[in-house]
Tab-separated table of N, CA and C in Angstrom:
chain	number	residue	atom	x	y	z
A	208	MET	N	-27.850	-16.109	1.962
A	208	MET	CA	-27.509	-15.788	3.331
A	208	MET	C	-26.261	-14.917	3.333
A	209	SER	N	-26.249	-13.898	4.167
A	209	SER	CA	-25.097	-13.014	4.237
A	209	SER	C	-24.382	-13.188	5.572
A	210	HIS	N	-23.211	-12.585	5.655
A	210	HIS	CA	-22.377	-12.673	6.853
A	210	HIS	C	-21.758	-11.306	7.084
A	211	SER	N	-21.923	-10.753	8.288
A	211	SER	CA	-21.374	-9.429	8.615
A	211	SER	C	-20.365	-9.524	9.750
A	212	PHE	N	-19.386	-8.618	9.712
A	212	PHE	CA	-18.397	-8.507	10.769
A	212	PHE	C	-17.823	-7.094	10.737
A	213	THR	N	-17.160	-6.691	11.800
A	213	THR	CA	-16.561	-5.359	11.842
A	213	THR	C	-15.044	-5.470	11.928
A	214	VAL	N	-14.401	-4.445	11.373
A	214	VAL	CA	-12.947	-4.351	11.388
A	214	VAL	C	-12.581	-3.003	11.994
A	215	LYS	N	-11.710	-3.006	12.974
A	215	LYS	CA	-11.224	-1.784	13.608
A	215	LYS	C	-10.160	-1.160	12.717
A	216	ILE	N	-10.267	0.142	12.484
A	216	ILE	CA	-9.295	0.874	11.669
A	216	ILE	C	-8.370	1.641	12.607
A	217	ASN	N	-7.065	1.419	12.480
A	217	ASN	CA	-6.108	2.042	13.387
A	217	ASN	C	-5.348	3.209	12.774
A	218	SER	N	-5.699	3.587	11.540
A	218	SER	CA	-5.044	4.728	10.906
A	218	SER	C	-6.072	5.490	10.075
A	219	ASP	N	-5.621	6.367	9.217
A	219	ASP	CA	-6.511	7.193	8.413
A	219	ASP	C	-7.432	6.335	7.540
A	220	LEU	N	-8.734	6.516	7.697
A	220	LEU	CA	-9.727	5.696	7.006
A	220	LEU	C	-9.590	5.766	5.495
A	221	SER	N	-9.434	6.967	4.942
A	221	SER	CA	-9.354	7.079	3.481
A	221	SER	C	-8.118	6.376	2.933
A	222	SER	N	-7.012	6.428	3.658
A	222	SER	CA	-5.797	5.726	3.227
A	222	SER	C	-5.988	4.219	3.265
A	223	VAL	N	-6.630	3.744	4.312
A	223	VAL	CA	-6.876	2.305	4.439
A	223	VAL	C	-7.796	1.831	3.317
A	224	LEU	N	-8.876	2.572	3.057
A	224	LEU	CA	-9.799	2.178	1.989
A	224	LEU	C	-9.118	2.216	0.624
A	225	LYS	N	-8.232	3.163	0.405
A	225	LYS	CA	-7.497	3.232	-0.864
A	225	LYS	C	-6.598	2.007	-1.016
A	226	LYS	N	-5.963	1.598	0.071
A	226	LYS	CA	-5.115	0.391	0.049
A	226	LYS	C	-5.959	-0.846	-0.261
A	227	VAL	N	-7.117	-0.955	0.381
A	227	VAL	CA	-8.018	-2.083	0.134
A	227	VAL	C	-8.475	-2.069	-1.325
A	228	GLU	N	-8.853	-0.891	-1.820
A	228	GLU	CA	-9.275	-0.772	-3.221
A	228	GLU	C	-8.168	-1.231	-4.165
A	229	ASN	N	-6.949	-0.783	-3.934
A	229	ASN	CA	-5.820	-1.176	-4.791
A	229	ASN	C	-5.587	-2.684	-4.754
A	230	THR	N	-5.692	-3.277	-3.575
A	230	THR	CA	-5.496	-4.716	-3.440
A	230	THR	C	-6.554	-5.484	-4.223
A	231	ILE	N	-7.810	-5.079	-4.064
A	231	ILE	CA	-8.906	-5.782	-4.733
A	231	ILE	C	-8.842	-5.604	-6.242
A	232	THR	N	-8.666	-4.374	-6.706
A	232	THR	CA	-8.679	-4.132	-8.157
A	232	THR	C	-7.435	-4.683	-8.849
A	233	SER	N	-6.302	-4.717	-8.154
A	233	SER	CA	-5.098	-5.269	-8.780
A	233	SER	C	-5.197	-6.780	-8.964
A	234	ASN	N	-6.134	-7.395	-8.256
A	234	ASN	CA	-6.365	-8.828	-8.399
A	234	ASN	C	-7.606	-9.129	-9.235
A	235	GLY	N	-8.056	-8.139	-10.026
A	235	GLY	CA	-9.160	-8.365	-10.952
A	235	GLY	C	-10.548	-8.113	-10.408
A	236	GLY	N	-10.648	-7.570	-9.196
A	236	GLY	CA	-11.950	-7.293	-8.604
A	236	GLY	C	-12.409	-5.870	-8.847
A	237	THR	N	-13.532	-5.516	-8.248
A	237	THR	CA	-14.066	-4.163	-8.349
A	237	THR	C	-14.265	-3.591	-6.954
A	238	PHE	N	-14.161	-2.274	-6.864
A	238	PHE	CA	-14.350	-1.577	-5.602
A	238	PHE	C	-14.975	-0.238	-5.926
A	239	ASN	N	-16.153	0.033	-5.364
A	239	ASN	CA	-16.844	1.301	-5.574
A	239	ASN	C	-17.322	1.811	-4.232
A	240	GLY	N	-16.906	3.021	-3.871
A	240	GLY	CA	-17.373	3.544	-2.605
A	240	GLY	C	-16.640	4.779	-2.154
A	241	SER	N	-16.959	5.175	-0.944
A	241	SER	CA	-16.390	6.376	-0.337
A	241	SER	C	-16.018	6.050	1.108
A	242	THR	N	-15.728	7.085	1.889
A	242	THR	CA	-15.398	6.863	3.290
A	242	THR	C	-16.640	6.644	4.146
A	243	SER	N	-17.816	6.571	3.512
A	243	SER	CA	-19.020	6.256	4.285
A	243	SER	C	-19.564	4.865	3.968
A	244	SER	N	-19.564	4.454	2.685
A	244	SER	CA	-20.074	3.131	2.322
A	244	SER	C	-19.652	2.779	0.907
A	245	GLY	N	-19.860	1.512	0.550
A	245	GLY	CA	-19.530	1.082	-0.796
A	245	GLY	C	-19.739	-0.411	-0.984
A	246	SER	N	-19.277	-0.882	-2.137
A	246	SER	CA	-19.404	-2.301	-2.468
A	246	SER	C	-18.112	-2.779	-3.127
A	247	PHE	N	-17.962	-4.090	-3.162
A	247	PHE	CA	-16.765	-4.682	-3.756
A	247	PHE	C	-17.086	-6.077	-4.255
A	248	SER	N	-16.243	-6.567	-5.137
A	248	SER	CA	-16.296	-7.963	-5.567
A	248	SER	C	-14.880	-8.392	-5.867
A	249	GLY	N	-14.626	-9.655	-5.691
A	249	GLY	CA	-13.287	-10.168	-5.924
A	249	GLY	C	-13.310	-11.585	-6.427
A	250	LYS	N	-12.356	-11.885	-7.264
A	250	LYS	CA	-12.228	-13.230	-7.819
A	250	LYS	C	-11.436	-14.110	-6.866
A	251	THR	N	-11.888	-15.344	-6.738
A	251	THR	CA	-11.123	-16.354	-6.013
A	251	THR	C	-10.940	-17.535	-6.965
A	252	ALA	N	-10.176	-18.500	-6.551
A	252	ALA	CA	-9.949	-19.671	-7.397
A	252	ALA	C	-11.231	-20.467	-7.628
A	253	ILE	N	-12.214	-20.289	-6.738
A	253	ILE	CA	-13.444	-21.076	-6.874
A	253	ILE	C	-14.678	-20.225	-7.175
A	254	GLY	N	-14.497	-18.957	-7.441
A	254	GLY	CA	-15.638	-18.113	-7.798
A	254	GLY	C	-15.553	-16.716	-7.214
A	255	MET	N	-16.605	-15.929	-7.453
A	255	MET	CA	-16.649	-14.534	-7.017
A	255	MET	C	-17.172	-14.395	-5.593
A	256	VAL	N	-16.594	-13.411	-4.891
A	256	VAL	CA	-17.074	-12.994	-3.582
A	256	VAL	C	-17.550	-11.560	-3.747
A	257	LYS	N	-18.752	-11.261	-3.244
A	257	LYS	CA	-19.301	-9.910	-3.331
A	257	LYS	C	-19.675	-9.440	-1.939
A	258	GLY	N	-19.531	-8.132	-1.734
A	258	GLY	CA	-19.883	-7.604	-0.428
A	258	GLY	C	-20.089	-6.110	-0.444
A	259	GLU	N	-20.469	-5.623	0.720
A	259	GLU	CA	-20.698	-4.199	0.938
A	259	GLU	C	-20.010	-3.804	2.230
A	260	TYR	N	-19.737	-2.517	2.366
A	260	TYR	CA	-19.181	-2.022	3.622
A	260	TYR	C	-19.826	-0.690	3.973
A	261	ARG	N	-19.795	-0.380	5.248
A	261	ARG	CA	-20.204	0.934	5.707
A	261	ARG	C	-19.353	1.291	6.911
A	262	CYS	N	-18.959	2.535	6.961
A	262	CYS	CA	-18.116	3.006	8.045
A	262	CYS	C	-19.010	3.428	9.203
A	263	ILE	N	-18.630	3.015	10.397
A	263	ILE	CA	-19.409	3.320	11.584
A	263	ILE	C	-18.517	4.049	12.584
A	264	PRO	N	-19.131	4.737	13.546
A	264	PRO	CA	-18.332	5.482	14.535
A	264	PRO	C	-17.299	4.598	15.229
A	265	SER	N	-16.368	5.238	15.862
A	265	SER	CA	-15.258	4.612	16.596
A	265	SER	C	-14.300	3.873	15.673
A	266	ASN	N	-14.093	4.448	14.481
A	266	ASN	CA	-13.098	3.935	13.535
A	266	ASN	C	-13.268	2.461	13.209
A	267	GLU	N	-14.483	2.076	12.877
A	267	GLU	CA	-14.749	0.701	12.473
A	267	GLU	C	-15.461	0.681	11.133
A	268	VAL	N	-15.271	-0.420	10.440
A	268	VAL	CA	-15.959	-0.656	9.170
A	268	VAL	C	-16.754	-1.939	9.319
A	269	GLU	N	-18.052	-1.854	9.016
A	269	GLU	CA	-18.886	-3.043	9.031
A	269	GLU	C	-18.917	-3.607	7.616
A	270	ILE	N	-18.547	-4.850	7.481
A	270	ILE	CA	-18.470	-5.509	6.179
A	270	ILE	C	-19.517	-6.615	6.140
A	271	THR	N	-20.247	-6.664	5.030
A	271	THR	CA	-21.246	-7.717	4.839
A	271	THR	C	-20.930	-8.459	3.553
A	272	ILE	N	-20.695	-9.756	3.661
A	272	ILE	CA	-20.491	-10.595	2.488
A	272	ILE	C	-21.884	-10.965	1.983
A	273	THR	N	-22.203	-10.568	0.752
A	273	THR	CA	-23.542	-10.788	0.211
A	273	THR	C	-23.632	-11.985	-0.723
A	274	ASP	N	-22.492	-12.421	-1.268
A	274	ASP	CA	-22.493	-13.564	-2.181
A	274	ASP	C	-21.106	-14.196	-2.172
A	275	LYS	N	-21.077	-15.523	-2.207
A	275	LYS	CA	-19.802	-16.247	-2.187
A	275	LYS	C	-20.007	-17.622	-2.802
A	276	PRO	N	-18.924	-18.256	-3.221
A	276	PRO	CA	-19.044	-19.640	-3.681
A	276	PRO	C	-19.531	-20.521	-2.533
A	277	PHE	N	-20.387	-21.466	-2.841
A	277	PHE	CA	-20.982	-22.334	-1.831
A	277	PHE	C	-19.932	-23.013	-0.950
A	278	VAL	N	-18.853	-23.464	-1.545
A	278	VAL	CA	-17.855	-24.232	-0.796
A	278	VAL	C	-16.862	-23.368	-0.020
A	279	ALA	N	-16.883	-22.050	-0.229
A	279	ALA	CA	-15.956	-21.168	0.483
A	279	ALA	C	-16.525	-20.825	1.853
A	280	PRO	N	-15.799	-21.138	2.925
A	280	PRO	CA	-16.317	-20.826	4.263
A	280	PRO	C	-16.213	-19.322	4.556
A	281	TYR	N	-17.239	-18.808	5.240
A	281	TYR	CA	-17.218	-17.394	5.624
A	281	TYR	C	-15.976	-17.063	6.433
A	282	SER	N	-15.517	-17.979	7.262
A	282	SER	CA	-14.354	-17.716	8.108
A	282	SER	C	-13.108	-17.412	7.273
A	283	LYS	N	-12.917	-18.127	6.179
A	283	LYS	CA	-11.752	-17.892	5.307
A	283	LYS	C	-11.876	-16.544	4.603
A	284	ILE	N	-13.072	-16.224	4.114
A	284	ILE	CA	-13.290	-14.942	3.443
A	284	ILE	C	-13.066	-13.795	4.427
A	285	GLU	N	-13.627	-13.922	5.627
A	285	GLU	CA	-13.458	-12.884	6.648
A	285	GLU	C	-11.984	-12.693	6.994
A	286	SER	N	-11.260	-13.777	7.153
A	286	SER	CA	-9.838	-13.704	7.477
A	286	SER	C	-9.055	-12.958	6.395
A	287	THR	N	-9.345	-13.264	5.145
A	287	THR	CA	-8.659	-12.598	4.031
A	287	THR	C	-8.977	-11.116	3.995
A	288	ILE	N	-10.243	-10.771	4.168
A	288	ILE	CA	-10.632	-9.351	4.154
A	288	ILE	C	-10.000	-8.602	5.311
A	289	ARG	N	-9.945	-9.221	6.473
A	289	ARG	CA	-9.291	-8.569	7.628
A	289	ARG	C	-7.828	-8.257	7.315
A	290	GLU	N	-7.152	-9.130	6.590
A	290	GLU	CA	-5.757	-8.887	6.192
A	290	GLU	C	-5.660	-7.646	5.305
A	291	TYR	N	-6.633	-7.437	4.428
A	291	TYR	CA	-6.627	-6.256	3.561
A	291	TYR	C	-6.624	-4.967	4.384
A	292	PHE	N	-7.280	-4.974	5.543
A	292	PHE	CA	-7.411	-3.785	6.369
A	292	PHE	C	-6.269	-3.617	7.358
A	293	SER	N	-5.373	-4.589	7.449
A	293	SER	CA	-4.277	-4.490	8.435
A	293	SER	C	-3.104	-3.704	7.904
């Protein structure tokens, strides 16, 4: 089961995505993509989180969590990802 949500981008999209990429990869994860779409994975204390993103009109990014540890709530993962984009 997957979980999708959108994040509003309030500044330059490429700069924001570069910041997100640096945050994820500096913590041992992967980030592959462009200003239109991509994928990512990240390590947590209880397992890997995997997802995809796509940029949509009106400066928003739609994020879909495709895989997560069973015990990790989507709300916590979403909250953490939203922080990456702030």
